[in-house]
């Protein structure tokens, strides 16, 4: 052999592979150190919010001095002793969350009876019904673009209201004290995905909440979705409603949750050029791109930042061109060979 | 003018078996890969089938590549894949000139096949780039897509998975193009079929 003293490429590749693996593990470990987006937990007092900025805050403090904390104290009128009790978790309102929410400008008594201002609260106040979205937002021109009426009718047609009748209200998913508009305004897709999925998981991932509405056994989500390849990727990159809600072009977030037999199960529903995700998860992004860049470029750009297959038209055109040129070169070469040999 | 023996045993059994497996797997991967890339509901090959077949063929290709890699490490066949640096460009250009001009003037090949030189310089560099850069790359990126949780989450602001996907597609495309050229160049031999016969019986027939 002539080249015996030379290094074979196989060895070079082996060494490169080892370096690559090393570099990869380094990147991976530093990746793990990256700050994770934290789901907000209920941390009561002290608040970071500058309450003096809110003109409703002084009034609200009358309620929040008890309901803004996990415990409250009062003097027992008979024994004259101060009693400290835990605040029932669902009655705790975190100022940090409320004062950044969409309803931050409201006074407690805008929605709740003013009778609550006396303590102990009168027994009949328990009968107070909670307002639903449509009660305030229905028929209001200022909110027309949010299409609350359509949301309401989609919701009425969904499995949630069909199966649970009156028990299931807007509040099951949207707490008016904490609700903050998200899909429409948040540019971070991942945050929107987490936000929306946590809404479903509030019940479908927590048997205590689930069984508030039904006596049925809670299905195991991981098992039910076992057929999904790379389950973890799917769970973190798309929302439950992508497959489980009937999507209408006129709503930003679909509210018509379908029964499980109608859920999308075909891979190519998303993993294709006409992916349904363009009409749901990516809708807002695509629309914004079109507004900013015009319809042609906007669609192209949206193409380049999305799912699985067939990402970029430009890349497709380039590859078809390269392929055509290669074939042309081969054809010309072959033609010359045939001509010369005959 | 040709002093080489008529028949040279250049393709040992293991190379032929590897090559056949490799060619079949690559064709399968290209066809299923394309149908995944251009998936639309109701295509000829079902999306799920295409994905499963692509995954299985990819895993088998990794095995067959490992066989090639180890084979070339342990046998003398690996020496054909060592490119002597000195005068490399000159030799490359010479071979290029032969394919574009000399061949049509019925000149002799500048680097006739011999036991020391199984490949001409153009062939050799193509095979080295193909087998020691493109194929390992497509295999690695493929595994990265098969197990997204092992893939780096983000790289300089881009999604790691998207980048891996992009590289996988570019590498797969490059290999497909090289394969087309490869098959065409294999028709340049004693007869248009003789090189294909060599890959079946192991013997190279000289001009
Ligand atoms: C249907 C597809 C294919 C056909 C008909 C084909 C045909 C041939 C023929 C006739 C040879 C012998 C001539 C020569 O050494 O140049 C050869 C060698 C070779 N082919 Fe292919 N090929 C195909 C696909 C591939 C693919 C997909 C790869 C790699 C990804 C590949 C890599 C090679 C290599 C590395 C050699 C040299 C092997 C050695 O002797 O060490 N081939 N091929």
Coordinates of C-alpha atoms and ligand atoms in Angstrom, one line a residue:
Chain A
X1 CA 0.0 0.0 0.0
X2 CA 1.3 3.4 -1.0
X3 CA -0.3 5.6 1.6
X4 CA 0.3 3.4 4.6
X5 CA 1.9 6.2 6.6
X6 CA -1.1 8.5 6.2
X7 CA -3.9 8.8 8.7
X8 CA -7.1 7.2 7.5
X9 CA -10.2 9.5 7.5
X10 CA -11.9 7.0 9.7
X11 CA -9.6 8.0 12.5
X12 CA -10.1 11.7 11.9
X13 CA -13.9 11.2 12.0
X14 CA -13.6 9.2 15.2
X15 CA -11.6 12.0 16.9
X16 CA -13.9 14.7 15.5
X17 CA -16.9 12.7 16.8
X18 CA -15.4 12.6 20.3
X19 CA -14.7 16.3 20.3
X20 CA -18.3 16.9 19.0
X21 CA -19.7 14.8 21.7
X22 CA -17.7 16.6 24.3
X23 CA -18.7 20.0 23.0
X24 CA -22.3 18.8 22.8
X25 CA -22.4 17.7 26.4
X26 CA -20.9 21.1 27.4
X27 CA -23.6 23.0 25.5
X28 CA -26.2 20.7 26.9
X29 CA -25.1 21.3 30.5
X30 CA -25.0 25.0 30.1
X31 CA -28.4 24.7 28.4
X32 CA -29.8 23.2 31.6
X33 CA -28.5 26.2 33.6
X34 CA -30.5 28.6 31.5
X35 CA -33.3 30.3 33.5
X36 CA -36.5 28.4 33.1
X37 CA -39.7 30.3 32.8
X38 CA -41.4 29.9 36.1
X39 CA -45.1 29.4 36.6
X40 CA -46.2 32.0 39.0
X41 CA -46.9 30.6 42.5
X42 CA -49.0 32.3 45.1
X43 CA -46.6 34.2 47.2
X44 CA -48.4 36.4 49.6
X45 CA -47.1 39.6 51.2
X46 CA -45.0 41.6 50.8
X47 CA -46.2 42.8 47.4
X48 CA -43.9 44.3 44.8
X49 CA -46.7 46.4 43.4
X50 CA -46.7 50.1 44.1
X51 CA -50.3 50.3 45.4
X52 CA -50.4 54.1 45.3
X53 CA -50.6 53.9 41.5
X54 CA -54.1 52.3 41.7
X55 CA -56.9 54.5 42.8
X56 CA -59.0 51.4 43.7
X57 CA -56.2 50.1 45.9
X58 CA -57.2 51.8 49.1
X59 CA -60.7 50.5 48.9
X60 CA -59.5 47.1 47.9
X61 CA -57.2 46.9 50.9
X62 CA -60.2 46.7 53.1
X63 CA -60.8 43.2 51.6
X64 CA -57.2 42.3 50.9
X65 CA -56.0 42.9 54.4
X66 CA -57.5 39.5 54.9
X67 CA -58.0 38.1 51.4
X68 CA -54.5 39.1 50.3
X69 CA -53.0 36.8 52.8
X70 CA -53.0 33.1 53.7
X71 CA -54.2 33.9 57.2
X72 CA -56.4 36.4 58.8
X73 CA -57.1 37.6 62.4
X74 CA -60.1 39.0 64.1
X75 CA -61.2 39.6 67.7
X76 CA -63.7 37.2 69.1
X77 CA -66.4 39.6 70.4
X78 CA -67.3 37.3 73.3
X79 CA -64.0 36.1 74.5
X80 CA -62.1 39.3 73.5
X81 CA -59.3 37.1 72.2
X82 CA -57.6 37.6 68.9
X83 CA -58.2 34.5 66.7
X84 CA -55.9 33.7 63.8
X85 CA -57.2 31.5 61.1
X86 CA -56.1 30.2 57.7
X87 CA -57.7 31.8 54.7
X88 CA -59.3 29.1 52.5
X89 CA -56.9 28.9 49.5
X90 CA -59.5 29.7 46.9
X91 CA -60.4 32.9 48.6
X92 CA -56.9 34.3 48.6
X93 CA -56.1 36.9 46.1
X94 CA -52.5 37.7 45.3
X95 CA -52.0 41.4 44.8
X96 CA -49.0 40.8 42.5
X97 CA -51.2 38.9 40.2
X98 CA -54.4 41.0 40.5
X99 CA -52.7 44.3 39.8
X100 CA -51.1 43.2 36.6
X101 CA -54.3 41.4 35.4
X102 CA -56.8 42.8 32.9
X103 CA -59.2 43.7 35.6
X104 CA -56.7 45.5 37.8
X105 CA -58.7 48.7 37.6
X106 CA -61.7 47.4 39.4
X107 CA -62.8 47.6 42.9
X108 CA -63.8 44.4 44.7
X109 CA -67.3 45.8 45.2
X110 CA -67.7 46.5 41.5
X111 CA -68.5 42.8 41.2
X112 CA -69.1 41.7 44.7
X113 CA -71.9 42.9 47.0
X114 CA -71.1 45.9 49.2
X115 CA -72.5 43.9 52.1
X116 CA -69.1 42.2 52.2
X117 CA -67.7 45.3 53.8
X118 CA -68.9 44.0 57.2
X119 CA -67.2 41.2 58.9
X120 CA -68.2 38.5 59.7
X121 CA -69.8 38.4 56.2
X122 CA -73.5 37.8 56.2
X123 CA -74.6 34.2 55.5
X124 CA -76.8 35.0 52.6
X125 CA -73.8 36.4 50.7
X126 CA -72.8 32.8 50.0
X127 CA -75.6 32.8 47.4
X128 CA -74.0 35.5 45.4
X129 CA -73.5 34.3 41.8
X130 CA -70.4 35.0 39.9
X131 CA -70.6 37.1 36.8
X132 CA -69.5 35.4 33.5
X133 CA -67.5 37.1 30.8
X134 CA -70.5 37.7 28.6
X135 CA -72.4 39.4 31.5
X136 CA -70.1 42.4 31.3
X137 CA -68.5 42.1 27.9
X138 CA -71.6 41.1 25.9
X139 CA -72.9 43.6 23.4
X140 CA -70.2 46.1 24.2
X141 CA -68.7 47.8 21.2
X142 CA -65.4 48.5 22.9
X143 CA -64.9 44.8 23.2
X144 CA -66.4 43.8 19.8
X145 CA -63.0 42.7 18.4
X146 CA -62.7 40.1 21.1
X147 CA -66.0 38.5 19.9
X148 CA -67.3 37.5 23.3
X149 CA -70.6 36.5 21.8
X150 CA -68.9 34.0 19.5
X151 CA -66.8 32.8 22.3
X152 CA -69.9 32.2 24.4
X153 CA -71.7 30.3 21.6
X154 CA -68.6 28.2 20.9
X155 CA -68.3 27.5 24.5
X156 CA -72.0 26.5 24.7
X157 CA -71.4 24.0 21.9
X158 CA -68.3 22.6 23.5
X159 CA -68.2 19.3 25.5
X160 CA -67.5 21.3 28.6
X161 CA -70.9 23.0 28.7
X162 CA -72.7 20.0 27.1
X163 CA -71.5 17.6 29.6
X164 CA -71.4 19.7 32.8
X165 CA -74.3 22.0 32.2
X166 CA -74.3 24.9 34.6
X167 CA -71.4 23.8 36.8
X168 CA -69.0 24.6 34.1
X169 CA -68.6 28.3 33.7
X170 CA -66.0 30.6 32.2
X171 CA -64.4 30.7 35.6
X172 CA -63.3 27.1 35.3
X173 CA -60.6 28.3 32.9
X174 CA -60.5 32.0 33.4
X175 CA -60.4 33.5 36.8
X176 CA -61.5 37.1 36.5
X177 CA -59.1 38.1 39.4
X178 CA -56.0 36.9 37.6
X179 CA -56.9 36.7 33.9
X180 CA -54.4 38.4 31.6
X181 CA -54.8 38.5 27.9
X182 CA -52.1 36.3 26.4
X183 CA -52.4 34.7 22.9
X184 CA -53.3 38.0 21.3
X185 CA -50.5 40.0 22.8
X186 CA -47.7 37.7 23.8
X187 CA -45.0 37.4 21.2
X188 CA -43.4 34.5 22.9
X189 CA -45.1 31.5 21.5
X190 CA -43.7 29.1 24.1
X191 CA -45.3 31.2 26.9
X192 CA -48.6 31.2 25.1
X193 CA -48.4 27.5 24.8
X194 CA -47.6 26.9 28.5
X195 CA -50.2 29.4 29.6
X196 CA -53.0 27.8 27.5
X197 CA -52.0 24.3 28.4
X198 CA -51.9 25.0 32.1
X199 CA -55.6 26.1 31.8
X200 CA -56.5 22.5 30.7
X201 CA -54.2 20.9 33.1
X202 CA -55.8 22.8 36.0
X203 CA -58.5 20.1 35.9
X204 CA -57.2 17.4 33.5
X205 CA -53.9 17.3 35.4
X206 CA -55.3 17.5 38.9
X207 CA -57.8 14.9 40.1
X208 CA -59.1 17.1 42.9
X209 CA -60.2 19.8 40.5
X210 CA -61.4 17.3 37.9
X211 CA -63.7 15.6 40.4
X212 CA -65.3 18.8 41.5
X213 CA -67.2 18.5 38.2
X214 CA -67.6 14.8 37.7
X215 CA -67.4 11.5 39.6
X216 CA -65.7 9.8 36.6
X217 CA -62.2 8.6 37.0
X218 CA -59.7 11.1 35.6
X219 CA -58.1 9.7 32.5
X220 CA -54.3 9.5 32.6
X221 CA -53.1 12.0 30.0
X222 CA -49.7 10.4 29.5
X223 CA -51.3 7.1 28.8
X224 CA -54.1 8.5 26.6
X225 CA -51.5 10.2 24.4
X226 CA -49.0 7.4 24.3
X227 CA -49.6 7.0 20.6
X228 CA -48.0 10.5 20.0
X229 CA -44.4 10.1 19.0
X230 CA -42.0 12.3 21.1
X231 CA -44.8 13.1 23.5
X232 CA -42.8 15.6 25.5
X233 CA -42.0 17.6 22.4
X234 CA -45.6 17.7 21.4
X235 CA -46.8 18.7 24.9
X236 CA -44.4 21.6 25.0
X237 CA -44.7 22.8 21.4
X238 CA -48.4 22.8 20.7
X239 CA -51.4 23.5 22.8
X240 CA -54.1 20.9 23.7
X241 CA -56.7 22.9 21.8
X242 CA -54.8 22.5 18.5
X243 CA -56.2 19.0 18.3
X244 CA -59.1 19.1 20.7
X245 CA -60.8 22.3 19.7
X246 CA -62.7 23.1 16.5
X247 CA -61.0 26.1 15.1
X248 CA -62.8 29.0 13.5
X249 CA -60.9 31.6 11.6
X250 CA -62.7 34.4 13.3
X251 CA -61.5 33.7 16.9
X252 CA -57.9 34.0 18.1
X253 CA -58.3 31.2 20.6
X254 CA -60.8 28.4 19.8
X255 CA -63.3 27.7 22.5
X256 CA -65.3 24.9 20.9
X257 CA -63.6 21.9 22.7
X258 CA -64.7 18.8 20.9
X259 CA -65.4 15.3 22.3
X260 CA -62.4 13.0 22.2
X261 CA -63.6 11.1 19.2
X262 CA -63.3 14.2 17.1
X263 CA -59.8 15.1 18.2
X264 CA -57.2 15.4 15.5
X265 CA -55.2 12.2 15.2
X266 CA -53.6 12.5 11.8
X267 CA -49.9 13.5 11.9
X268 CA -50.1 15.3 8.5
X269 CA -52.9 17.5 9.8
X270 CA -50.1 19.5 11.3
X271 CA -47.0 18.2 9.6
X272 CA -47.8 19.4 6.1
X273 CA -47.8 22.5 4.0
X274 CA -51.4 23.2 4.8
X275 CA -50.9 22.6 8.5
X276 CA -53.9 23.4 10.7
X277 CA -51.4 25.2 13.0
X278 CA -51.3 28.1 10.6
X279 CA -55.0 28.6 11.4
X280 CA -54.6 28.1 15.1
X281 CA -51.3 28.4 17.0
X282 CA -49.4 30.4 14.4
X283 CA -52.4 32.4 13.3
X284 CA -51.5 35.5 15.2
X285 CA -47.9 35.3 14.1
X286 CA -48.9 34.8 10.5
X287 CA -51.3 37.7 10.7
X288 CA -48.8 40.0 12.2
X289 CA -46.2 39.1 9.7
X290 CA -48.6 39.8 6.9
X291 CA -49.5 43.2 8.4
X292 CA -45.9 44.1 8.8
X293 CA -44.4 42.6 5.6
X294 CA -47.3 42.4 3.1
X295 CA -49.1 39.2 2.2
X296 CA -46.4 37.6 0.1
X297 CA -43.3 38.1 2.3
X298 CA -45.4 37.7 5.5
X299 CA -46.4 34.2 4.5
X300 CA -42.9 33.4 3.5
X301 CA -41.5 34.6 6.8
X302 CA -44.1 32.7 8.7
X303 CA -43.2 29.6 6.7
X304 CA -39.6 29.9 7.8
X305 CA -40.2 29.8 11.5
X306 CA -42.6 26.9 11.9
X307 CA -43.1 23.2 12.3
X308 CA -41.6 20.1 10.9
X309 CA -41.5 19.6 7.2
X310 CA -41.4 21.9 4.3
X311 CA -40.3 24.9 6.2
X312 CA -39.0 27.3 3.7
X313 CA -40.1 27.9 0.2
X314 CA -36.8 29.5 -0.7
X315 CA -35.0 26.4 0.3
X316 CA -37.4 24.3 -1.9
X317 CA -36.8 26.5 -4.9
X318 CA -33.0 26.4 -4.5
X319 CA -33.0 22.6 -4.1
X320 CA -35.2 22.1 -7.2
X321 CA -32.9 24.4 -9.1
X322 CA -29.8 22.5 -8.0
X323 CA -31.4 19.2 -8.8
X324 CA -32.5 20.4 -12.3
X325 CA -29.0 21.8 -13.1
X326 CA -27.4 18.5 -12.0
X327 CA -29.7 16.5 -14.2
X328 CA -29.1 18.9 -17.1
X329 CA -25.3 18.6 -16.7
X330 CA -25.7 14.8 -16.7
X331 CA -27.9 14.9 -19.7
X332 CA -25.5 17.1 -21.7
X333 CA -22.5 14.9 -20.7
X334 CA -24.4 11.7 -21.6
X335 CA -25.5 13.2 -25.0
X336 CA -21.9 14.1 -25.9
X337 CA -20.8 10.6 -24.9
X338 CA -23.4 9.0 -27.1
X339 CA -22.6 11.3 -30.0
X340 CA -18.9 10.6 -29.8
X341 CA -19.3 6.8 -29.5
X342 CA -21.5 6.5 -32.5
Chain B
X1 CA -1.4 1.5 -23.9
X2 CA -3.2 -0.1 -21.1
X3 CA -0.9 -2.3 -19.1
X4 CA -3.2 -3.1 -16.4
X5 CA -4.4 -6.7 -16.1
X6 CA -7.9 -7.1 -17.6
X7 CA -9.7 -8.0 -14.4
X8 CA -8.9 -6.7 -10.9
X9 CA -10.5 -8.0 -7.7
X10 CA -11.2 -4.6 -6.1
X11 CA -14.5 -5.0 -4.3
X12 CA -14.3 -7.6 -1.6
X13 CA -17.5 -9.4 -0.5
X14 CA -18.0 -7.2 2.6
X15 CA -17.8 -4.0 0.5
X16 CA -20.4 -5.4 -2.0
X17 CA -22.8 -6.4 0.8
X18 CA -22.3 -3.1 2.5
X19 CA -22.8 -1.2 -0.7
X20 CA -25.9 -3.0 -1.7
X21 CA -27.5 -2.5 1.7
X22 CA -26.4 1.1 1.7
X23 CA -27.8 1.8 -1.7
X24 CA -31.2 0.2 -0.9
X25 CA -31.4 2.0 2.5
X26 CA -30.5 5.3 0.9
X27 CA -33.1 5.0 -1.8
X28 CA -35.7 4.1 0.8
X29 CA -34.7 7.1 3.0
X30 CA -34.8 9.5 0.0
X31 CA -38.3 8.3 -1.1
X32 CA -39.8 8.3 2.4
X33 CA -37.9 11.5 3.3
X34 CA -39.3 13.3 0.4
X35 CA -42.8 12.1 1.2
X36 CA -42.5 13.4 4.8
X37 CA -41.1 16.7 3.6
X38 CA -43.9 17.3 1.1
X39 CA -46.6 15.6 3.1
X40 CA -50.1 16.5 2.3
X41 CA -53.1 14.6 3.6
X42 CA -53.8 11.7 1.3
X43 CA -50.4 11.3 -0.3
X44 CA -49.4 8.0 -1.9
X45 CA -47.4 6.8 1.1
X46 CA -49.2 7.4 4.3
X47 CA -47.4 9.9 6.5
X48 CA -47.2 7.5 9.5
X49 CA -45.9 4.7 7.3
X50 CA -43.4 7.0 5.7
X51 CA -42.2 8.1 9.2
X52 CA -41.9 4.6 10.5
X53 CA -40.1 3.3 7.4
X54 CA -37.8 6.4 7.4
X55 CA -36.9 5.8 11.1
X56 CA -36.2 2.1 10.7
X57 CA -34.2 2.6 7.5
X58 CA -32.2 5.4 9.3
X59 CA -31.4 3.1 12.2
X60 CA -30.3 0.4 9.8
X61 CA -28.2 2.9 7.9
X62 CA -26.4 3.8 11.1
X63 CA -25.6 0.1 11.6
X64 CA -24.5 -0.4 8.0
X65 CA -22.4 2.8 8.2
X66 CA -20.8 1.5 11.4
X67 CA -19.9 -1.7 9.4
X68 CA -18.4 0.4 6.7
X69 CA -16.5 2.5 9.2
X70 CA -15.1 -0.4 11.1
X71 CA -14.3 -2.3 7.9
X72 CA -12.4 0.6 6.5
X73 CA -10.6 1.0 9.8
X74 CA -9.5 -2.6 9.9
X75 CA -9.0 -3.7 6.3
X76 CA -6.8 -2.4 3.6
X77 CA -9.8 -0.9 1.9
X78 CA -9.5 2.1 4.2
X79 CA -6.3 3.1 2.5
X80 CA -8.2 4.0 -0.7
X81 CA -9.9 6.7 1.2
X82 CA -6.7 8.5 2.2
X83 CA -6.2 11.6 0.0
X84 CA -2.5 12.4 -0.5
X85 CA -2.3 16.1 0.1
X86 CA 0.6 16.9 -2.3
X87 CA -0.5 17.9 -5.7
X88 CA -4.1 17.1 -4.8
X89 CA -5.6 20.1 -6.7
X90 CA -3.6 19.4 -9.8
X91 CA -4.7 15.8 -9.9
X92 CA -8.3 16.9 -9.3
X93 CA -8.2 19.3 -12.2
X94 CA -6.6 16.7 -14.4
X95 CA -9.4 14.3 -13.8
X96 CA -11.9 17.1 -14.3
X97 CA -10.4 18.0 -17.6
X98 CA -10.5 14.3 -18.6
X99 CA -14.2 14.1 -17.8
X100 CA -15.1 17.3 -19.7
X101 CA -12.6 17.2 -22.6
X102 CA -10.3 14.1 -22.7
X103 CA -13.1 11.6 -22.5
X104 CA -14.6 12.9 -25.7
X105 CA -11.2 12.9 -27.5
X106 CA -10.8 9.3 -26.6
X107 CA -7.7 10.1 -24.5
X108 CA -6.5 7.6 -21.9
X109 CA -7.8 8.1 -18.4
X110 CA -5.1 10.0 -16.4
X111 CA -5.5 7.8 -13.4
X112 CA -6.3 4.3 -14.6
X113 CA -7.7 1.9 -12.1
X114 CA -5.1 -0.2 -10.4
X115 CA -4.7 -2.1 -7.3
X116 CA -3.0 0.9 -5.7
X117 CA -5.6 3.4 -7.1
X118 CA -9.1 2.0 -7.0
X119 CA -10.5 5.5 -7.2
X120 CA -9.6 8.4 -9.4
X121 CA -9.0 11.7 -7.5
X122 CA -12.5 13.0 -8.2
X123 CA -14.1 9.8 -7.2
X124 CA -11.9 9.6 -4.1
X125 CA -12.7 13.0 -2.8
X126 CA -16.4 12.5 -3.5
X127 CA -16.4 9.3 -1.6
X128 CA -14.4 10.8 1.3
X129 CA -16.7 13.8 1.6
X130 CA -19.7 11.5 1.3
X131 CA -18.7 8.7 3.7
X132 CA -16.8 10.7 6.3
X133 CA -18.7 14.0 6.3
X134 CA -22.2 13.9 4.8
X135 CA -23.3 10.4 5.8
X136 CA -22.1 10.7 9.5
X137 CA -23.7 14.1 9.6
X138 CA -27.1 13.0 8.2
X139 CA -27.0 10.1 10.7
X140 CA -26.2 12.2 13.7
X141 CA -28.8 14.9 12.9
X142 CA -31.2 12.1 12.2
X143 CA -30.7 10.6 15.7
X144 CA -31.1 14.2 17.1
X145 CA -34.5 14.4 15.5
X146 CA -35.5 10.9 16.6
X147 CA -34.8 11.8 20.2
X148 CA -35.5 15.5 20.4
X149 CA -34.9 15.5 24.1
X150 CA -31.1 14.9 23.5
X151 CA -30.9 17.8 21.1
X152 CA -29.7 21.1 22.3
X153 CA -32.7 23.3 23.0
X154 CA -31.4 26.5 21.5
X155 CA -28.3 27.6 19.7
X156 CA -27.4 31.2 19.3
X157 CA -31.0 32.1 19.5
X158 CA -32.4 29.5 17.1
X159 CA -34.3 26.5 18.1
X160 CA -31.9 23.6 18.3
X161 CA -34.4 21.2 16.9
X162 CA -35.2 23.5 13.9
X163 CA -31.5 23.8 13.1
X164 CA -31.0 20.1 13.4
X165 CA -33.9 19.6 11.1
X166 CA -32.6 22.1 8.6
X167 CA -29.1 20.5 8.6
X168 CA -30.6 17.1 8.2
X169 CA -32.6 18.1 5.2
X170 CA -29.6 19.9 3.6
X171 CA -27.3 16.9 4.2
X172 CA -29.9 14.5 2.9
X173 CA -30.4 16.6 -0.2
X174 CA -26.7 16.8 -0.8
X175 CA -26.4 13.0 -0.5
X176 CA -29.2 12.5 -3.0
X177 CA -27.6 14.8 -5.5
X178 CA -24.2 13.1 -5.1
X179 CA -25.9 9.7 -5.5
X180 CA -27.4 10.8 -8.8
X181 CA -24.0 12.0 -10.1
X182 CA -22.4 8.8 -8.6
X183 CA -24.8 6.5 -10.5
X184 CA -24.2 8.4 -13.7
X185 CA -20.4 8.3 -13.3
X186 CA -20.6 4.6 -12.8
X187 CA -21.8 4.3 -16.4
X188 CA -18.4 5.5 -17.5
X189 CA -16.5 2.3 -17.7
X190 CA -15.6 -0.4 -20.2
X191 CA -19.2 -0.6 -21.1
X192 CA -22.0 1.4 -19.4
X193 CA -22.8 -1.7 -17.3
X194 CA -19.4 -3.0 -16.4
X195 CA -19.0 -0.9 -13.2
X196 CA -22.4 -2.1 -12.0
X197 CA -21.3 -5.7 -12.7
X198 CA -18.1 -5.0 -10.7
X199 CA -20.2 -4.1 -7.7
X200 CA -21.9 -7.5 -8.1
X201 CA -19.0 -9.8 -8.8
X202 CA -16.1 -7.9 -7.3
X203 CA -14.0 -7.7 -10.4
X204 CA -13.2 -4.4 -12.1
X205 CA -12.9 -4.6 -15.9
X206 CA -10.3 -2.2 -17.3
X207 CA -10.8 -0.1 -20.5
Ligands
LIG1 C1 -28.7 2.7 -6.5 C2 -27.7 3.4 -6.0 C3 -26.3 3.1 -6.3 C4 -25.6 2.5 -7.3 C5 -26.3 1.8 -8.6 C6 -24.2 2.5 -7.1 C7 -23.2 2.0 -7.9 C8 -21.9 1.9 -7.5 C9 -20.9 1.3 -8.3 C10 -21.1 0.6 -9.7 C11 -19.7 1.3 -7.6 C12 -18.3 0.8 -8.1 C13 -17.6 1.8 -8.9 C14 -16.8 2.7 -8.0 O1 -16.0 2.2 -7.1 O2 -16.9 3.9 -8.1 C15 -19.9 2.0 -6.4 C16 -19.0 2.3 -5.4 C17 -19.2 3.0 -4.3 N1 -20.4 3.6 -3.9 FE1 -22.2 3.4 -4.9 N2 -24.0 3.2 -5.9 C18 -25.2 3.5 -5.3 C19 -25.5 4.2 -4.2 C20 -24.5 4.6 -3.3 C21 -24.8 5.4 -2.1 C22 -26.1 5.8 -1.7 C23 -23.6 5.6 -1.5 C24 -23.2 6.3 -0.3 C25 -24.0 7.0 0.5 C26 -22.5 5.0 -2.3 C27 -21.2 5.0 -2.0 C28 -20.2 4.3 -2.8 C29 -18.9 4.1 -2.3 C30 -18.3 4.7 -1.1 C31 -18.3 3.3 -3.3 C32 -16.8 2.8 -3.3 C33 -16.8 1.6 -2.4 C34 -15.4 1.0 -2.3 O3 -15.0 0.3 -3.2 O4 -14.8 1.2 -1.2 N3 -23.2 4.4 -3.4 N4 -21.3 2.4 -6.4

